[in-house]
Short mmCIF file of C-alpha atoms and ligand atoms in Angstrom, two decimals:
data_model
loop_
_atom_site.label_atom_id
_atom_site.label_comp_id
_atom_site.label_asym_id
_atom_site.label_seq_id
_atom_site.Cartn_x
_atom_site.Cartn_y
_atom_site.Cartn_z
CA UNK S 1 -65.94 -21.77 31.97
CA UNK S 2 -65.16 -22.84 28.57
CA UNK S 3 -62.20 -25.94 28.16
CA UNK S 4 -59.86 -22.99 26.90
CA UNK S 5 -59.95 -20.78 29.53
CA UNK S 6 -59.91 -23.88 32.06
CA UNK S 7 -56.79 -24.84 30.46
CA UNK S 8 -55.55 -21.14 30.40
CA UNK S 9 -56.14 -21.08 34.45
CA UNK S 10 -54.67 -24.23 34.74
CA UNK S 11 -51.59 -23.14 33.48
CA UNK S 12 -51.48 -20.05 35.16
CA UNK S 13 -51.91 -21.96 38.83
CA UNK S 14 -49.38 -24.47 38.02
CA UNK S 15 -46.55 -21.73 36.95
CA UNK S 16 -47.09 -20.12 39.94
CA UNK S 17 -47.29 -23.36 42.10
CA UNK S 18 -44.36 -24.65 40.57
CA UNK S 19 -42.46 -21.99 42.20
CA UNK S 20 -40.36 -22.86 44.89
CA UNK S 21 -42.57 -21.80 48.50
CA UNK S 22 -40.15 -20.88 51.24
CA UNK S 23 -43.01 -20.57 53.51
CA UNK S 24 -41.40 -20.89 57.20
CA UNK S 25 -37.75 -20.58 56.12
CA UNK S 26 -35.94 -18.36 58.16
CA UNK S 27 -32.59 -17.21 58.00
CA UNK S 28 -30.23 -17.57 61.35
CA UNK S 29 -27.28 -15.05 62.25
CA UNK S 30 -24.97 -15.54 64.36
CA UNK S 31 -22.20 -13.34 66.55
CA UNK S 32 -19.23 -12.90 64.78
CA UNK S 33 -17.84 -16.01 64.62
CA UNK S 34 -14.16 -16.78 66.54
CA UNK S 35 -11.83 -19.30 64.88
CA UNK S 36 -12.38 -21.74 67.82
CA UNK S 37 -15.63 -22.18 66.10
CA UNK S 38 -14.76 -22.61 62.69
CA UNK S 39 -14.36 -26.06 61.88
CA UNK S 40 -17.69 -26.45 63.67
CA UNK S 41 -19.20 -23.62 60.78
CA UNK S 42 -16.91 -25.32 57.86
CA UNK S 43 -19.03 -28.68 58.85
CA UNK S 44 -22.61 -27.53 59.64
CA UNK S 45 -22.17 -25.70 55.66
CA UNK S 46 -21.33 -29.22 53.87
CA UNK S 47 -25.05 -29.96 55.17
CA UNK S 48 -26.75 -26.66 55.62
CA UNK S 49 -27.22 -23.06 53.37
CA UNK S 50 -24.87 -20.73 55.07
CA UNK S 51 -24.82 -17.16 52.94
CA UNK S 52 -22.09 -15.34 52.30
CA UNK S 53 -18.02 -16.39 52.98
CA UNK S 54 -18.51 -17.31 57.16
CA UNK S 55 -15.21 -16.09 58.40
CA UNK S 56 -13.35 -15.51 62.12
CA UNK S 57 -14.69 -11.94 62.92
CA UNK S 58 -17.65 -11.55 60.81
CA UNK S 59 -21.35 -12.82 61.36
CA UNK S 60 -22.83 -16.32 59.48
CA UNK S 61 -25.95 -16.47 57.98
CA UNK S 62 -27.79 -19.93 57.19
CA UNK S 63 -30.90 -20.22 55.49
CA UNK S 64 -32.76 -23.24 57.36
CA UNK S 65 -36.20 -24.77 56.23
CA UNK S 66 -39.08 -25.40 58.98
CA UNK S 67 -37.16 -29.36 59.35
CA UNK S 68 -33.59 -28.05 59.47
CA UNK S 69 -34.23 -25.06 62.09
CA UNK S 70 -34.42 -26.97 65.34
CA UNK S 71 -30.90 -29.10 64.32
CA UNK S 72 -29.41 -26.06 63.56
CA UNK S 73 -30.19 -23.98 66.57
CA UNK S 74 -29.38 -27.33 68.50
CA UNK S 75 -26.10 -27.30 66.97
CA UNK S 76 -25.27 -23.68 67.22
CA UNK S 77 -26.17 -24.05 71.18
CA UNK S 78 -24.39 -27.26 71.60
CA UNK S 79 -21.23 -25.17 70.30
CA UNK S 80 -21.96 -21.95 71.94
CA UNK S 81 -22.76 -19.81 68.96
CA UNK S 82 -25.09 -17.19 69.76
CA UNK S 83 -27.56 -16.55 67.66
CA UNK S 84 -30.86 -14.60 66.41
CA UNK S 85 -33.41 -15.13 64.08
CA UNK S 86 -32.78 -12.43 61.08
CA UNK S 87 -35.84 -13.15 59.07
CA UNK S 88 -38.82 -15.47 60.62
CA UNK S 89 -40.05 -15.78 57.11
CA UNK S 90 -38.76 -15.95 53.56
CA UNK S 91 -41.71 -16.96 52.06
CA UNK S 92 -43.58 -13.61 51.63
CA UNK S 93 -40.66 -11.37 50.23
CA UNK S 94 -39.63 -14.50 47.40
CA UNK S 95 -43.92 -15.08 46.32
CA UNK S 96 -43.43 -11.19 46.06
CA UNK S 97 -40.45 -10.50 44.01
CA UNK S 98 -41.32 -13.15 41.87
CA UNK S 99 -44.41 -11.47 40.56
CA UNK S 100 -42.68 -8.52 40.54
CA UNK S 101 -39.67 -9.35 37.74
CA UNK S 102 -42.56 -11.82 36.14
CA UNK S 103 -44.42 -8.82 34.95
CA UNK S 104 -41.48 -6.91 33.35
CA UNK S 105 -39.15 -9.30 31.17
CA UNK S 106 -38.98 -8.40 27.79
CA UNK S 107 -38.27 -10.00 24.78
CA UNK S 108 -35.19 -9.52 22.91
CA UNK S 109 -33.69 -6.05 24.80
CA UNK S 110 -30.93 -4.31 22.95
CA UNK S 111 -29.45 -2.59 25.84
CA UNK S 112 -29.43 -4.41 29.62
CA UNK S 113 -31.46 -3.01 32.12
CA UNK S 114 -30.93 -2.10 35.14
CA UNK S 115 -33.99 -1.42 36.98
CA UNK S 116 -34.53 -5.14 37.20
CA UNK S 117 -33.36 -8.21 37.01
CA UNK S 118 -33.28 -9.73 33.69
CA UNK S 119 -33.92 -13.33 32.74
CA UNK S 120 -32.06 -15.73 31.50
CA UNK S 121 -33.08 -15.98 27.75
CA UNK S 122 -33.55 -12.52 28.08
CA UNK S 123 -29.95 -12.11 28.70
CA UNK S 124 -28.71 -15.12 26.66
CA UNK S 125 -30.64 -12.72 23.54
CA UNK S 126 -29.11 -9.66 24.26
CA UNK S 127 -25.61 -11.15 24.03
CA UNK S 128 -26.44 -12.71 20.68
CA UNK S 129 -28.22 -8.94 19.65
CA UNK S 130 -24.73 -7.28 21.32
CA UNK S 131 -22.84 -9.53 18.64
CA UNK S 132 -24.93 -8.58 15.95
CA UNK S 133 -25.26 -5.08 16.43
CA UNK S 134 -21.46 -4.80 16.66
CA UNK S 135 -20.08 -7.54 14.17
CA UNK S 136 -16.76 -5.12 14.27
CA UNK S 137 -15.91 -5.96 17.68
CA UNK S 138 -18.00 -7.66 19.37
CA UNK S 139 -18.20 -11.84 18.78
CA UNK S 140 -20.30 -14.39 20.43
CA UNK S 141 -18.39 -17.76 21.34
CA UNK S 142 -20.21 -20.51 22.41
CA UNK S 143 -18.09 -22.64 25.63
CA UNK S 144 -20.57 -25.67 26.07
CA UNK S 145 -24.20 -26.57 26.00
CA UNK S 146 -25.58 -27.39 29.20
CA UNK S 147 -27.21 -30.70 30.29
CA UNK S 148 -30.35 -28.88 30.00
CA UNK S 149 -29.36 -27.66 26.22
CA UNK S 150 -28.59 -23.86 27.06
CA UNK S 151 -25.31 -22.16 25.81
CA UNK S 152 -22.61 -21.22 27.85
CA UNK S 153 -22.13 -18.03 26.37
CA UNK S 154 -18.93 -15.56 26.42
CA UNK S 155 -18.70 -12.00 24.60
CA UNK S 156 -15.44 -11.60 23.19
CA UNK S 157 -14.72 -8.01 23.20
CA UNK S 158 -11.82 -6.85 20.66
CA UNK S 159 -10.16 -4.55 18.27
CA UNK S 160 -8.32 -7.36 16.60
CA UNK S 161 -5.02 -5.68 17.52
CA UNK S 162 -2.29 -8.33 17.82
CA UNK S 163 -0.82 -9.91 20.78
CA UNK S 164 -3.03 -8.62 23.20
CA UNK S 165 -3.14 -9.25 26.97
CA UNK S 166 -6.72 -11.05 27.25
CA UNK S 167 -8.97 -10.36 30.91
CA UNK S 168 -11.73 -12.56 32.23
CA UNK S 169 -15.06 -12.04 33.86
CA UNK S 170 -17.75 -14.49 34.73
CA UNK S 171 -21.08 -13.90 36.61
CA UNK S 172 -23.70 -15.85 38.22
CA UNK S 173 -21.74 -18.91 38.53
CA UNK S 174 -23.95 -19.21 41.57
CA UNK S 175 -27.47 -19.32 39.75
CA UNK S 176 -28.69 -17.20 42.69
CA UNK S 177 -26.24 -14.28 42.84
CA UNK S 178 -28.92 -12.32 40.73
CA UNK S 179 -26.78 -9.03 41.63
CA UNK S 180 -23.61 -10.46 39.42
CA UNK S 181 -25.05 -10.75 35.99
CA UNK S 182 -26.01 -6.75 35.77
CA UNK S 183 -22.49 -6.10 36.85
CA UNK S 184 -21.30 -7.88 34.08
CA UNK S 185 -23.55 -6.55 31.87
CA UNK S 186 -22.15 -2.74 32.58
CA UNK S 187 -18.47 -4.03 31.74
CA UNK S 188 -19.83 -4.99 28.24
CA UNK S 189 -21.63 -1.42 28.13
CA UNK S 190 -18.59 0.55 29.05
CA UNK S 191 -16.14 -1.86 26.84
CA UNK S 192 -17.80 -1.30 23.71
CA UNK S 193 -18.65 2.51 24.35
CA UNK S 194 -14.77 2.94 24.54
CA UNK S 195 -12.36 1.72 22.25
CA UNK S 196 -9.31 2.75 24.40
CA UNK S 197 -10.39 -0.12 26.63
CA UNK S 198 -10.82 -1.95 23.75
CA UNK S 199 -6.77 -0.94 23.09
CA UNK S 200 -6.16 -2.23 26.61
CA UNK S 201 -6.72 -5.41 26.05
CA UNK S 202 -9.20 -8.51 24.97
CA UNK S 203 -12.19 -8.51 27.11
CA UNK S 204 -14.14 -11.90 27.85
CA UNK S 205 -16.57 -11.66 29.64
CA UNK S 206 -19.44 -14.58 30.49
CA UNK S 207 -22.40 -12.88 32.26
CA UNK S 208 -24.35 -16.59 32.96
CA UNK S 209 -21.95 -18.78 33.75
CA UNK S 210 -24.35 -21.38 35.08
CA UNK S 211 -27.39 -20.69 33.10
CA UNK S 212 -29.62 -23.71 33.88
CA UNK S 213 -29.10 -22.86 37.38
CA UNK S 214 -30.01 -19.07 36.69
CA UNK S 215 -33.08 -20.26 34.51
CA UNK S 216 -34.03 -22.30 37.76
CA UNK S 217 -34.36 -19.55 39.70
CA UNK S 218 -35.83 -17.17 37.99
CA UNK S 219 -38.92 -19.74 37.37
CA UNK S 220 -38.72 -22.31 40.08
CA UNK S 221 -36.60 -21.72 42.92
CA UNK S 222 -35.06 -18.42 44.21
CA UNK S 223 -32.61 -19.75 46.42
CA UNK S 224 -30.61 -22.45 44.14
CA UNK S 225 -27.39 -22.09 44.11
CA UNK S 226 -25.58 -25.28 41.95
CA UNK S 227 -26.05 -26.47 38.23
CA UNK S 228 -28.73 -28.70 37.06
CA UNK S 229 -26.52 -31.50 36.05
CA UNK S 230 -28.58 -34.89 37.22
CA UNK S 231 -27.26 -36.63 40.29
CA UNK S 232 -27.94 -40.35 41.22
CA UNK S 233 -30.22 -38.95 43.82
CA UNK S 234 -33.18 -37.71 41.58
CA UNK S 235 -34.54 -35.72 44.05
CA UNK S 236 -30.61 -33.69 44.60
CA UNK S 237 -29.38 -32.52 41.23
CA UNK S 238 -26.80 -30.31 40.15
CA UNK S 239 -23.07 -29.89 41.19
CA UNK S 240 -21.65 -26.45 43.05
CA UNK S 241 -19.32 -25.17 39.80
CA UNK S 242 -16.89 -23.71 42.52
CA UNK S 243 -16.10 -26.95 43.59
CA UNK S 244 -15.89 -28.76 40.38
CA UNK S 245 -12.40 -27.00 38.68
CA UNK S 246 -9.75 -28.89 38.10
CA UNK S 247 -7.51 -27.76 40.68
CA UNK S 248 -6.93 -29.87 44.13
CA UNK S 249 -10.26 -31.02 43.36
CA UNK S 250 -11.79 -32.83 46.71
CA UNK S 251 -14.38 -35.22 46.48
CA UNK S 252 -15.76 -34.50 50.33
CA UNK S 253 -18.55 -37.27 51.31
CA UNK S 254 -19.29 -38.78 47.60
CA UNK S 255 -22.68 -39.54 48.35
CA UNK S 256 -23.58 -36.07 49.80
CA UNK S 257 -25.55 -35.09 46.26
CA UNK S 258 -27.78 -32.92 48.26
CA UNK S 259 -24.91 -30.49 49.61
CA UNK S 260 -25.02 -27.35 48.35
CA UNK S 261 -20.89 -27.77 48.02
CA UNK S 262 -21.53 -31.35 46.41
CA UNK S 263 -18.57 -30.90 43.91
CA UNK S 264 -19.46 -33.54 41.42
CA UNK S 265 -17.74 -37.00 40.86
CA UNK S 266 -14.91 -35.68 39.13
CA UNK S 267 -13.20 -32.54 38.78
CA UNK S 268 -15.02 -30.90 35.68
CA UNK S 269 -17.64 -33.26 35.97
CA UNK S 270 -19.74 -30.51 35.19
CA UNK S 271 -19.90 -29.08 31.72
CA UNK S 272 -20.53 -25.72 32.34
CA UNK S 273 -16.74 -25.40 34.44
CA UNK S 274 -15.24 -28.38 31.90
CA UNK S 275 -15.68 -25.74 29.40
CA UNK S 276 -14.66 -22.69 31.40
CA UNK S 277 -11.69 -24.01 32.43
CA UNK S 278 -10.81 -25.24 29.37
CA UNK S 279 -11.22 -22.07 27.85
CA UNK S 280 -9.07 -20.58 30.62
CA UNK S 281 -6.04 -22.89 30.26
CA UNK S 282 -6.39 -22.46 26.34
CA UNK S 283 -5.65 -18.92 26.86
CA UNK S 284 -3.47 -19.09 29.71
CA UNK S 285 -0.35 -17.86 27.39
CA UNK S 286 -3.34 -14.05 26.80
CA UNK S 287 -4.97 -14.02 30.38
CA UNK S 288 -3.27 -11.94 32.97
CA UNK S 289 -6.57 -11.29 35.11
CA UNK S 290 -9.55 -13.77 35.98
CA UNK S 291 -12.11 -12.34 38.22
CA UNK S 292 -15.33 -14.22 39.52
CA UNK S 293 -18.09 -12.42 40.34
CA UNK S 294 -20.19 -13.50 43.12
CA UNK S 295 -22.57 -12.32 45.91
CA UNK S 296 -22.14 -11.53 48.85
CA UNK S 297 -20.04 -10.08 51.30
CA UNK S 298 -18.29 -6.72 49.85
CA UNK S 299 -14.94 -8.86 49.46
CA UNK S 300 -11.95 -8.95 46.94
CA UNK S 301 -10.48 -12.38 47.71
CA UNK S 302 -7.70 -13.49 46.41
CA UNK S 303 -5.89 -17.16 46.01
CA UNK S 304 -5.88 -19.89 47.59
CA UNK S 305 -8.55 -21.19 49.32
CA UNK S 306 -7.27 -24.07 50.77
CA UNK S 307 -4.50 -22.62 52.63
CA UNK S 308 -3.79 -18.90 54.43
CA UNK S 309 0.32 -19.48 52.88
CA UNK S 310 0.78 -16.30 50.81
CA UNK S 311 0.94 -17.05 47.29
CA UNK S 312 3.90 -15.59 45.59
CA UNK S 313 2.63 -12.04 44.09
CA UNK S 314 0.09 -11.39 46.87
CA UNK S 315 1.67 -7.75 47.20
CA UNK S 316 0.88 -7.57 43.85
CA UNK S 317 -3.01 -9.52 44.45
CA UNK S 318 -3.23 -7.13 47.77
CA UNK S 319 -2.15 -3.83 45.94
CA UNK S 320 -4.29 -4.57 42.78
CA UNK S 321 -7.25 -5.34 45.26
CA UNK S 322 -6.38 -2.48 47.31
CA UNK S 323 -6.86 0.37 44.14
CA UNK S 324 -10.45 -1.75 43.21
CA UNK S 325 -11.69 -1.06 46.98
CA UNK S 326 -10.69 2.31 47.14
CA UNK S 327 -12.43 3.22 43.36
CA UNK S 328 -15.38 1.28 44.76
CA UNK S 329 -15.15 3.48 48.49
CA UNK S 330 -14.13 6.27 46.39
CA UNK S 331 -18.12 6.33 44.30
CA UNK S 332 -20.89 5.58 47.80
CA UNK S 333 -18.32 4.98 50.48
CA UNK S 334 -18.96 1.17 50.62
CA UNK S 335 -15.96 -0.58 52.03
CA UNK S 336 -15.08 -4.40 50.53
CA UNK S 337 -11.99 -5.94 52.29
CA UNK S 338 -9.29 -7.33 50.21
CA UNK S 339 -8.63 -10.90 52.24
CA UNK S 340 -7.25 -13.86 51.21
CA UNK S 341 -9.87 -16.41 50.75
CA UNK S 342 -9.14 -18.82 53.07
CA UNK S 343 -8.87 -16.27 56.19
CA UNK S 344 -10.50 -17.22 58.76
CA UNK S 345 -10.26 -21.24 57.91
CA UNK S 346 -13.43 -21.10 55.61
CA UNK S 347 -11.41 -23.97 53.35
CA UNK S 348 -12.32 -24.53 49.75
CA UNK S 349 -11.40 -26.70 46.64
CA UNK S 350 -11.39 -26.49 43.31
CA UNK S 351 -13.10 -23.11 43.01
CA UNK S 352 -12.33 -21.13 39.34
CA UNK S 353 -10.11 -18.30 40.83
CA UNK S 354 -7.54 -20.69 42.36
CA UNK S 355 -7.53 -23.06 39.28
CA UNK S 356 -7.24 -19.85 37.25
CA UNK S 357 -4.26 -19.31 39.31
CA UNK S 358 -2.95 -22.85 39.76
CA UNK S 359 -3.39 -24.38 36.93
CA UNK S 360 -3.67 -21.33 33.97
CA UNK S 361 -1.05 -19.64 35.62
CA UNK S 362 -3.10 -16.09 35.72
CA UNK S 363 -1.08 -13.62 37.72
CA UNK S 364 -4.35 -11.69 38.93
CA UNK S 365 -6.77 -13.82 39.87
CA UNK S 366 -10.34 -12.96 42.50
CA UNK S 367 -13.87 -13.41 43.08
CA UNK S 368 -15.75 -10.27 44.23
CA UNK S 369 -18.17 -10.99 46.78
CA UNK S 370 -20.86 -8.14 46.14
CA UNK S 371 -23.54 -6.05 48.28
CA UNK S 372 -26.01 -8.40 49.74
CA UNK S 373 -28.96 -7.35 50.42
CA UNK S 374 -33.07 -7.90 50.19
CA UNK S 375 -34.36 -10.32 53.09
CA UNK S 376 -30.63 -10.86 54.09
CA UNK S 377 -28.18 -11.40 51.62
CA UNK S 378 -28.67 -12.85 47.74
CA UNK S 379 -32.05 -11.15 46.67
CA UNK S 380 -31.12 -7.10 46.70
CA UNK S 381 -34.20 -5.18 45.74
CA UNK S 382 -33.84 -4.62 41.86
CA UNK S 383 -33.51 -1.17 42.96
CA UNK S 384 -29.64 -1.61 43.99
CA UNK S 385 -29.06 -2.67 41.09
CA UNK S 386 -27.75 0.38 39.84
CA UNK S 387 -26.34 1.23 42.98
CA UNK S 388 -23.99 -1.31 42.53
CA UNK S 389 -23.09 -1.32 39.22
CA UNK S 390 -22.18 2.13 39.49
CA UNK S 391 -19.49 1.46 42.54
CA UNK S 392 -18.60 -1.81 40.96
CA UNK S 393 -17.66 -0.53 37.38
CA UNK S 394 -14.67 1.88 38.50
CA UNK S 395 -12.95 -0.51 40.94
CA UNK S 396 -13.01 -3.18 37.96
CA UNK S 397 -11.69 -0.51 35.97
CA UNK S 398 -8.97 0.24 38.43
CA UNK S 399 -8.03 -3.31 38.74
CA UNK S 400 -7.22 -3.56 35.54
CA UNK S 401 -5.48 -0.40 35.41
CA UNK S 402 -2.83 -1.78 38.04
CA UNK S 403 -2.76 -5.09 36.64
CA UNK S 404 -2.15 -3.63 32.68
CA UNK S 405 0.46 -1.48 34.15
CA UNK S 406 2.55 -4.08 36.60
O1 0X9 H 501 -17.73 -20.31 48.51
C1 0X9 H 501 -17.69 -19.83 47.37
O2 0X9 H 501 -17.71 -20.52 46.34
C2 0X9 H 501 -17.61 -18.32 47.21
N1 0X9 H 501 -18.56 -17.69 48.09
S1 0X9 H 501 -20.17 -17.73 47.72
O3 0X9 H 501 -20.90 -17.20 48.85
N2 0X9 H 501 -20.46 -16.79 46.48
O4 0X9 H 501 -20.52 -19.08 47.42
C3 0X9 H 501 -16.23 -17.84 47.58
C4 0X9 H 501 -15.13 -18.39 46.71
C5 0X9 H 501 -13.82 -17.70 46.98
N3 0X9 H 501 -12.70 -18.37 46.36
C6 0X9 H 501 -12.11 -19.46 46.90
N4 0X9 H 501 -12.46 -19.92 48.07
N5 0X9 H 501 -11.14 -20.01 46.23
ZN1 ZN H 502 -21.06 -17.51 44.71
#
């Protein structure tokens, strides 16, 4: 073998070494869970991967390594959680998709996709190419660079009118919520095709909110969830961006880097939600909606998270919510829940819809918990893709119908 193709092999092996192997993970479900076990769940997550929102009367899911299984399952016995094993083994289905959305990323795409997932530059270039393509209306604005040098990008989508009422929509603030950028991706598609939304109001719309952390797991790890801001523990980086806004901030066990809810020193220690929220309270006097988009659960949560108190407009939250479930019912019959999001005692701090709420004073503020799917929950098979864009798209739409109009 010449030194060239050596090197060539070489190179090949280590990319696809140097991708996360979640050889003997499982993933662990339990009954639904009652709210006499709750605080027991809202501790076990500060130290293990649970999937999805755990709340009273629904099922958790935890992603456990070969180490972590027998602690859990000692746990979840100690407590009296009954439990099954959903998936005996990740590793297979993640070495396979991989390869899969390896062979297919393109270049510089002018339209998205949808009939897989794209990657990160891949999207980062087609924001840049939307911006260019449609000088008119469409304008790329630049929030941050990451700690890793990537942009924090946001398409501001306009028709210059006035005095607008401005709406916000982020996506894969959770690097692995793959299903969330697309889903942004389709509200730029159907904002630009019409100009009466365009009339409506000021679209912004981020569809990589946290793109070292999407860039991570695309090429190295599937499953990561947080930023990739450096931590003193070298071996535990990045900070969970839902815990990291400004608003009743919690600092949790300061030494826990290797949570997956480690929320960073400071409140907007992280520069990816500095910026964000920033950005937010700069145009708190325009914004009248802020919705997160995350995966999964089929959920329209509303504020707060740190207490089941009603907030003042939650007829307003719950009615808004109400019209984007039933557009969303009204395409496949999929049902999402419209729930406050601390029901069931699942507690949380500084996450962007309640500092949206709390601190930029936006009236309509929620994170959509999308289809799960794939071996259980945050890897759907690229071919739901457009499954769920296509439900998803009309009950944003009617969301901010009701919100325009109240
Ligand atoms: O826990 C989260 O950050 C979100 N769920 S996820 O599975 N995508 O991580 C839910 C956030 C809901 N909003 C608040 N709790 N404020
Ligand atoms: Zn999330």
């Amino acid at each position: 073998m010449s030194k060239l193709s050596s090197i060539i092999l070489l190179m090949v092996l280590g990319s696809t070494l140097a991708y996360k192997s979640y050889s003997g993970y499982q993933v662990l479900k339990t009954a639904p869970l009652t709210s006499a076990s709750m605080p027991y769940i809202n501790r076990l997550s500060k130290h293990f991967d649970f999937w999805g929102t755990p709340g009273v009367g629904r099922p958790a899911t935890v992603m456990v390594s070969p180490e972590q299984a027998p602690l859990v399952v000692a746990a979840f016995n100690r407590m009296r959680i009954s439990h099954e094993v959903l998936i005996p083994d990740l590793g297979p289905e993640v070495e396979r998709e991989h390869g899969e959305r390896k062979a297919t990323e393109e270049a510089n795409p002018r339209v998205a996709v949808y009939d897989r997932y794209m990657g990160c530059s891949e999207i980062q270039m087609h924001i840049a190419q939307l911006a260019l393509t449609y000088p008119d209306i469409a304008t790329e604005l630049v929030l941050t660079n990451t700690p890793e040098g990537r942009k924090v990008k946001v398409l501001k989508l306009s028709n210059g009118n006035a005095g607008q009422k401005a709406l916000w929509f982020d996506c894969a603030m959770h690097a692995r919520e793959w299903i969330t950028p697309p889903v942004c991706l389709r509200i730029i598609d159907e904002v630009i095709a019409d100009p009466a939304l365009r009339d409506m109001a000021d679209w912004y719309i981020a569809p990589l909110a946290n793109p070292d952390g999407y860039n991570y797991t695309i090429n190295t790890d599937r499953f990561w969830r947080k930023t990739r801001s450096p931590n003193p523990d070298p071996n535990c980086p990045g900070i969970d961006p839902n815990r990291n806004f400004d608003f009743l901030w919690d600092a949790g066990n300061p030494t826990d880097y290797c949570s997956e809810v480690y929320p960073g020193t400071n409140a907007f220690s992280a520069p990816e939600v500095a910026a964000i929220g920033n950005f937010i309270l700069d145009n708190a006097d325009s914004l009248v909606l802020y919705v997160a988009i995350h995966s999964y659960g089929e959920q329209i949560l509303y504020p707060y998270g740190h207490t089941v108190e009603p907030v003042p407009n939650v007829d307003q939250l719950i009615a808004a919510g109400t019209a984007s479930a039933d557009a969303i019912a009204a395409v496949a019959g999929t049902t999402y829940t419209v729930e406050n999001s601390a029901a069931g005692l699942y507690f949380t701090y500084g996450a962007s819809d309640d500092f949206a709420y709390g601190r930029g004073a936006v009236q309509y503020a929620y994170t959509y918990e999308l289809s799960g799917g794939g071996s259980a929950g945050f890897d759907p098979p690229a071919s739901l893709i457009q499954p769920v864009v296509d439900e998803v798209w009309p009950g944003i739409k009617a969301l901010v119908d009701y919100v325009l109009a109240n």
